[in-house]
Amino acid sequence: MEPENNQRRNTDHFNLLCDMSELTTILADSKNIAHFLRQTARMVARHLHADVCSIYLFDDQRHELVLRATIGLNPASEGKVRLKSGEGLVGMAMLSRQPVCEGFASSSRHFKYFEETGEERFESFLAVPIIRGIENIGVLVVQHSQRDYFDETDMMALKATASQLAGAIENARLLMDMAETPQRGACVPESLRFVRGRSASSGFALAPCVKFEKAGALLFDDDLTEAGSHLGMAEFQEAFHKTLEQLKTLQDRFAQRLPESASLIFTAHFMILKDSRFHTEIMAKIQAGMDACRAVKAVTRHYIAMFSASPYLYLREKVIDMQDLGARLIENLMDRNTDSHGGLQHRIVIAKELYPSDILKLASQDVAGIVLVSGGITSHVSILAQSLQIPTLIVDKPDLLTIPDNTPVLMDADIGNLYVDPSQRILKQFEERNSARVQASRLSRQMEPATCTADGERVHLYANINLLSELPLANQLLAEGIGLYRSEFPFIIRSNFPSEEEQYQIYKRLIEQMPGKPVVIRTLDIGGDKVLAYSDSTGEANPELGLRSIRFSLQNTEIFEQQIRAVLRAGADHPDVGIMFPMICSLDELREAKTVVLRCIADLSKNGLSHQGRIRIGMMVELPSVIPILDELAAESDFLSIGTNDFVQYMLAVDRTNEKVAQYYQPGHPAVLRGLHAIVQAAIRQGKPVSVCGELAHEPEYIAFLIGIGVRRLSVNPQYLPHTQQIIRQLELRKAQSYASTLLCKATVRETSEILMHYREYLEMAPVES
């Protein structure tokens, strides 16, 4: 093929991978699910300059691949061509879960000819499986009349495309399977005007409040039956199209706010709307005399019952999507939305509980703040709120849910205060304090490129990154690199395991935005309070001590290898990328994890794929069990990183998310302090760098202790970089070492707590650098 044509094909490949807004448009504009699949096939064929593009979906009930959409073959063959897994070239791609490429397809011993397709003239054949984690969804196929037309570049592009399309096509498959399978049948009490809480994410907010109800509450509100009795077909059609536009807008906002959401978050909603049965059943009930509100509720409840009764976990999970969509349709019918973002924009949301997916939806709707009234919060919800810069308070006050919507609320999530319907005096104080805070923030951002103690000892400051949206701030505040990228968040925000290609795109963006600087990516750290709803690891009696972190990865090698391969490929052109394993408890575990990395490097080399072959390999130090064997572990690691949050938790046997034992979570416990000292000394003996990436890395009284015991690398959330640098610049190394020695000599928590408290008071009284 001519170089000019090659260049055009590569450009089209890049467009196909990166411009997923085209898929959003196809989803929104499709008349039904079949039309969506055909338009998707048309898009892929156009970008890959293929004569044919076909989409086969896997039927779970019959264990067959069914041709559901094609551009270039006889459209009459749709729904008729069926293959078992392993049958024909298409079936081979599904069985092997690997691409199948043939330059002369008709001569392949695996080729199976279907006369009704008219495919005999297309010799070049390329198929990639559409999979999400362990779930088989289907096969994406392109064909061309020219022999040996498709090359390695086409294969990589089609693999990436399949991973991007997987979420949308999975929902289309589920709905098509259902269609073919028979189914069985403002007065505020004085006690609430001022409430003390606990900060989960700092910041200020002054806005009207709104109570957050889980999706689906409206579906069981019988009062709506009478209120909507006059609504008919015209109102339903208007609500239908309004809902469609809302979903498009929300998806666009997700893509802007959260680049990790490469796959469409609202695909299930789009697919259900496009399901002709859903739409037709509602209209039939309206035509039979039922009002639109009752009709939507009845059909939605029917779908919820079908999903709930399914033996398949991935179908039962669609209940939440169904509830959300049904509630949105009813809200639009009743004209209850105050704007196109669901009435939450610039509001303070009061909720009983929230999941990570809820936080993401609230972020996409630009809420001003969040108040959780359950009294507890999981760490990943807190981290997400911090990363998205949403002020969040935790208060043990369920009565706040009785406050009328639109009541003015002022929240000071820096110190944990909540004011309901605040007085003018409180508002004035808020304005003055907020003004001072903004000024202090402006001054604090005058970062120096290098951080040193007052007497010239060099300390390196890195950023902890949870979401790609934090990278601009990390660069603005001159972070020297990424000391910890928490790779679990792209897993948390999806409804299934992200593919290798999806992860590759995320890690590539992460690494490209830190040119020449160190980047450390921690492998999947799930379990405990970070549970994936779609994983079989849920429901453990004691999840903190269960199948989590590196244990999960080593027991799910396919998922683990996909992540490692994605990191290696993304870091191909970067000189300083590190892979870090969480929750390592033995030398055997470290060696097993390293073996997986080496195997992935060999595999990528064998296949001629660009990758980083000399990647740094490190481990998190979080478990007390590693302290006695740390010299051996450090000898086999390129670097160590201390995760102080879990280290304290496991050292003291305290669940840090449990309010009942919160007082026992004591970072200043002598055993913790001496354990940290032992870890750093082992790293120094082995000549290996050691960093601290937990919360202690930005706490003023602990920064001095860490510097004093020999830590020279700290990794903190980007917003803490200026404050951390300021504290270090005031330290003298000799005094920090003396301070650390004093703490290490104490044997009781009372003694260490007094020293730590006095040191914090001293720092607060010290003059601040201008």
PDB file of N, CA, C and O in Angstrom, residues 210-237:
ATOM      1  N   VAL A 210     -30.524  20.195  48.482  1.00  0.00           N
ATOM      2  CA  VAL A 210     -31.479  19.287  47.854  1.00  0.00           C
ATOM      3  C   VAL A 210     -31.170  17.884  48.359  1.00  0.00           C
ATOM      4  O   VAL A 210     -30.009  17.508  48.492  1.00  0.00           O
ATOM      5  N   LYS A 211     -32.184  17.140  48.682  1.00  0.00           N
ATOM      6  CA  LYS A 211     -31.980  15.778  49.185  1.00  0.00           C
ATOM      7  C   LYS A 211     -31.762  14.836  48.010  1.00  0.00           C
ATOM      8  O   LYS A 211     -32.447  14.924  46.993  1.00  0.00           O
ATOM      9  N   PHE A 212     -30.804  13.955  48.173  1.00  0.00           N
ATOM     10  CA  PHE A 212     -30.464  13.000  47.122  1.00  0.00           C
ATOM     11  C   PHE A 212     -31.157  11.689  47.418  1.00  0.00           C
ATOM     12  O   PHE A 212     -30.932  11.067  48.461  1.00  0.00           O
ATOM     13  N   GLU A 213     -32.006  11.272  46.506  1.00  0.00           N
ATOM     14  CA  GLU A 213     -32.689  10.000  46.645  1.00  0.00           C
ATOM     15  C   GLU A 213     -32.113   9.015  45.643  1.00  0.00           C
ATOM     16  O   GLU A 213     -31.825   9.371  44.500  1.00  0.00           O
ATOM     17  N   LYS A 214     -31.954   7.793  46.069  1.00  0.00           N
ATOM     18  CA  LYS A 214     -31.464   6.775  45.163  1.00  0.00           C
ATOM     19  C   LYS A 214     -32.399   6.637  43.970  1.00  0.00           C
ATOM     20  O   LYS A 214     -33.613   6.816  44.084  1.00  0.00           O
ATOM     21  N   ALA A 215     -31.822   6.327  42.824  1.00  0.00           N
ATOM     22  CA  ALA A 215     -32.627   6.169  41.614  1.00  0.00           C
ATOM     23  C   ALA A 215     -33.745   5.166  41.858  1.00  0.00           C
ATOM     24  O   ALA A 215     -33.558   4.131  42.470  1.00  0.00           O
ATOM     25  N   GLY A 216     -34.926   5.483  41.378  1.00  0.00           N
ATOM     26  CA  GLY A 216     -36.030   4.544  41.475  1.00  0.00           C
ATOM     27  C   GLY A 216     -37.043   4.879  42.546  1.00  0.00           C
ATOM     28  O   GLY A 216     -38.118   4.271  42.593  1.00  0.00           O
ATOM     29  N   ALA A 217     -36.730   5.865  43.436  1.00  0.00           N
ATOM     30  CA  ALA A 217     -37.685   6.192  44.492  1.00  0.00           C
ATOM     31  C   ALA A 217     -39.015   6.648  43.899  1.00  0.00           C
ATOM     32  O   ALA A 217     -40.088   6.330  44.415  1.00  0.00           O
ATOM     33  N   LEU A 218     -38.960   7.390  42.792  1.00  0.00           N
ATOM     34  CA  LEU A 218     -40.188   7.890  42.173  1.00  0.00           C
ATOM     35  C   LEU A 218     -41.048   6.760  41.603  1.00  0.00           C
ATOM     36  O   LEU A 218     -42.258   6.919  41.441  1.00  0.00           O
ATOM     37  N   LEU A 219     -40.420   5.638  41.300  1.00  0.00           N
ATOM     38  CA  LEU A 219     -41.163   4.541  40.688  1.00  0.00           C
ATOM     39  C   LEU A 219     -42.159   3.906  41.656  1.00  0.00           C
ATOM     40  O   LEU A 219     -43.061   3.183  41.248  1.00  0.00           O
ATOM     41  N   PHE A 220     -41.968   4.179  42.943  1.00  0.00           N
ATOM     42  CA  PHE A 220     -42.848   3.575  43.944  1.00  0.00           C
ATOM     43  C   PHE A 220     -43.587   4.649  44.752  1.00  0.00           C
ATOM     44  O   PHE A 220     -44.059   4.390  45.842  1.00  0.00           O
ATOM     45  N   ASP A 221     -43.651   5.851  44.169  1.00  0.00           N
ATOM     46  CA  ASP A 221     -44.365   6.958  44.795  1.00  0.00           C
ATOM     47  C   ASP A 221     -45.786   6.994  44.231  1.00  0.00           C
ATOM     48  O   ASP A 221     -46.032   7.509  43.144  1.00  0.00           O
ATOM     49  N   ASP A 222     -46.746   6.446  44.971  1.00  0.00           N
ATOM     50  CA  ASP A 222     -48.115   6.333  44.468  1.00  0.00           C
ATOM     51  C   ASP A 222     -48.814   7.691  44.375  1.00  0.00           C
ATOM     52  O   ASP A 222     -49.841   7.811  43.705  1.00  0.00           O
ATOM     53  N   ASP A 223     -48.283   8.699  45.064  1.00  0.00           N
ATOM     54  CA  ASP A 223     -48.898  10.024  44.963  1.00  0.00           C
ATOM     55  C   ASP A 223     -48.831  10.559  43.543  1.00  0.00           C
ATOM     56  O   ASP A 223     -49.629  11.403  43.138  1.00  0.00           O
ATOM     57  N   LEU A 224     -47.847  10.064  42.777  1.00  0.00           N
ATOM     58  CA  LEU A 224     -47.712  10.542  41.398  1.00  0.00           C
ATOM     59  C   LEU A 224     -48.843  10.036  40.508  1.00  0.00           C
ATOM     60  O   LEU A 224     -49.100  10.585  39.444  1.00  0.00           O
ATOM     61  N   THR A 225     -49.489   8.975  40.946  1.00  0.00           N
ATOM     62  CA  THR A 225     -50.552   8.390  40.127  1.00  0.00           C
ATOM     63  C   THR A 225     -51.638   9.413  39.846  1.00  0.00           C
ATOM     64  O   THR A 225     -52.069   9.589  38.702  1.00  0.00           O
ATOM     65  N   GLU A 226     -52.053  10.106  40.874  1.00  0.00           N
ATOM     66  CA  GLU A 226     -53.084  11.127  40.701  1.00  0.00           C
ATOM     67  C   GLU A 226     -52.514  12.377  40.054  1.00  0.00           C
ATOM     68  O   GLU A 226     -53.126  12.971  39.167  1.00  0.00           O
ATOM     69  N   ALA A 227     -51.304  12.807  40.503  1.00  0.00           N
ATOM     70  CA  ALA A 227     -50.721  14.049  39.986  1.00  0.00           C
ATOM     71  C   ALA A 227     -50.469  13.983  38.483  1.00  0.00           C
ATOM     72  O   ALA A 227     -50.507  15.002  37.799  1.00  0.00           O
ATOM     73  N   GLY A 228     -50.220  12.779  37.954  1.00  0.00           N
ATOM     74  CA  GLY A 228     -49.917  12.659  36.524  1.00  0.00           C
ATOM     75  C   GLY A 228     -51.040  12.051  35.715  1.00  0.00           C
ATOM     76  O   GLY A 228     -50.806  11.594  34.593  1.00  0.00           O
ATOM     77  N   SER A 229     -52.251  12.047  36.253  1.00  0.00           N
ATOM     78  CA  SER A 229     -53.356  11.356  35.584  1.00  0.00           C
ATOM     79  C   SER A 229     -53.773  12.004  34.268  1.00  0.00           C
ATOM     80  O   SER A 229     -54.436  11.376  33.449  1.00  0.00           O
ATOM     81  N   HIS A 230     -53.383  13.267  34.040  1.00  0.00           N
ATOM     82  CA  HIS A 230     -53.785  13.963  32.818  1.00  0.00           C
ATOM     83  C   HIS A 230     -52.754  13.828  31.698  1.00  0.00           C
ATOM     84  O   HIS A 230     -52.959  14.330  30.589  1.00  0.00           O
ATOM     85  N   LEU A 231     -51.617  13.153  31.958  1.00  0.00           N
ATOM     86  CA  LEU A 231     -50.520  13.099  30.985  1.00  0.00           C
ATOM     87  C   LEU A 231     -50.741  11.973  29.989  1.00  0.00           C
ATOM     88  O   LEU A 231     -51.061  10.842  30.381  1.00  0.00           O
ATOM     89  N   GLY A 232     -50.539  12.282  28.700  1.00  0.00           N
ATOM     90  CA  GLY A 232     -50.793  11.305  27.652  1.00  0.00           C
ATOM     91  C   GLY A 232     -49.615  11.094  26.729  1.00  0.00           C
ATOM     92  O   GLY A 232     -48.454  11.310  27.091  1.00  0.00           O
ATOM     93  N   MET A 233     -49.933  10.700  25.484  1.00  0.00           N
ATOM     94  CA  MET A 233     -48.911  10.325  24.517  1.00  0.00           C
ATOM     95  C   MET A 233     -47.978  11.485  24.179  1.00  0.00           C
ATOM     96  O   MET A 233     -46.756  11.300  24.097  1.00  0.00           O
ATOM     97  N   ALA A 234     -48.539  12.669  23.971  1.00  0.00           N
ATOM     98  CA  ALA A 234     -47.716  13.822  23.586  1.00  0.00           C
ATOM     99  C   ALA A 234     -46.692  14.130  24.678  1.00  0.00           C
ATOM    100  O   ALA A 234     -45.513  14.394  24.394  1.00  0.00           O
ATOM    101  N   GLU A 235     -47.140  14.090  25.943  1.00  0.00           N
ATOM    102  CA  GLU A 235     -46.227  14.383  27.055  1.00  0.00           C
ATOM    103  C   GLU A 235     -45.152  13.300  27.180  1.00  0.00           C
ATOM    104  O   GLU A 235     -43.989  13.593  27.486  1.00  0.00           O
ATOM    105  N   PHE A 236     -45.548  12.034  26.923  1.00  0.00           N
ATOM    106  CA  PHE A 236     -44.551  10.967  26.983  1.00  0.00           C
ATOM    107  C   PHE A 236     -43.469  11.152  25.925  1.00  0.00           C
ATOM    108  O   PHE A 236     -42.276  11.017  26.205  1.00  0.00           O
ATOM    109  N   GLN A 237     -43.896  11.451  24.686  1.00  0.00           N
ATOM    110  CA  GLN A 237     -42.923  11.641  23.610  1.00  0.00           C
ATOM    111  C   GLN A 237     -41.983  12.804  23.923  1.00  0.00           C
ATOM    112  O   GLN A 237     -40.772  12.730  23.680  1.00  0.00           O
TER     113      GLN A 237
END
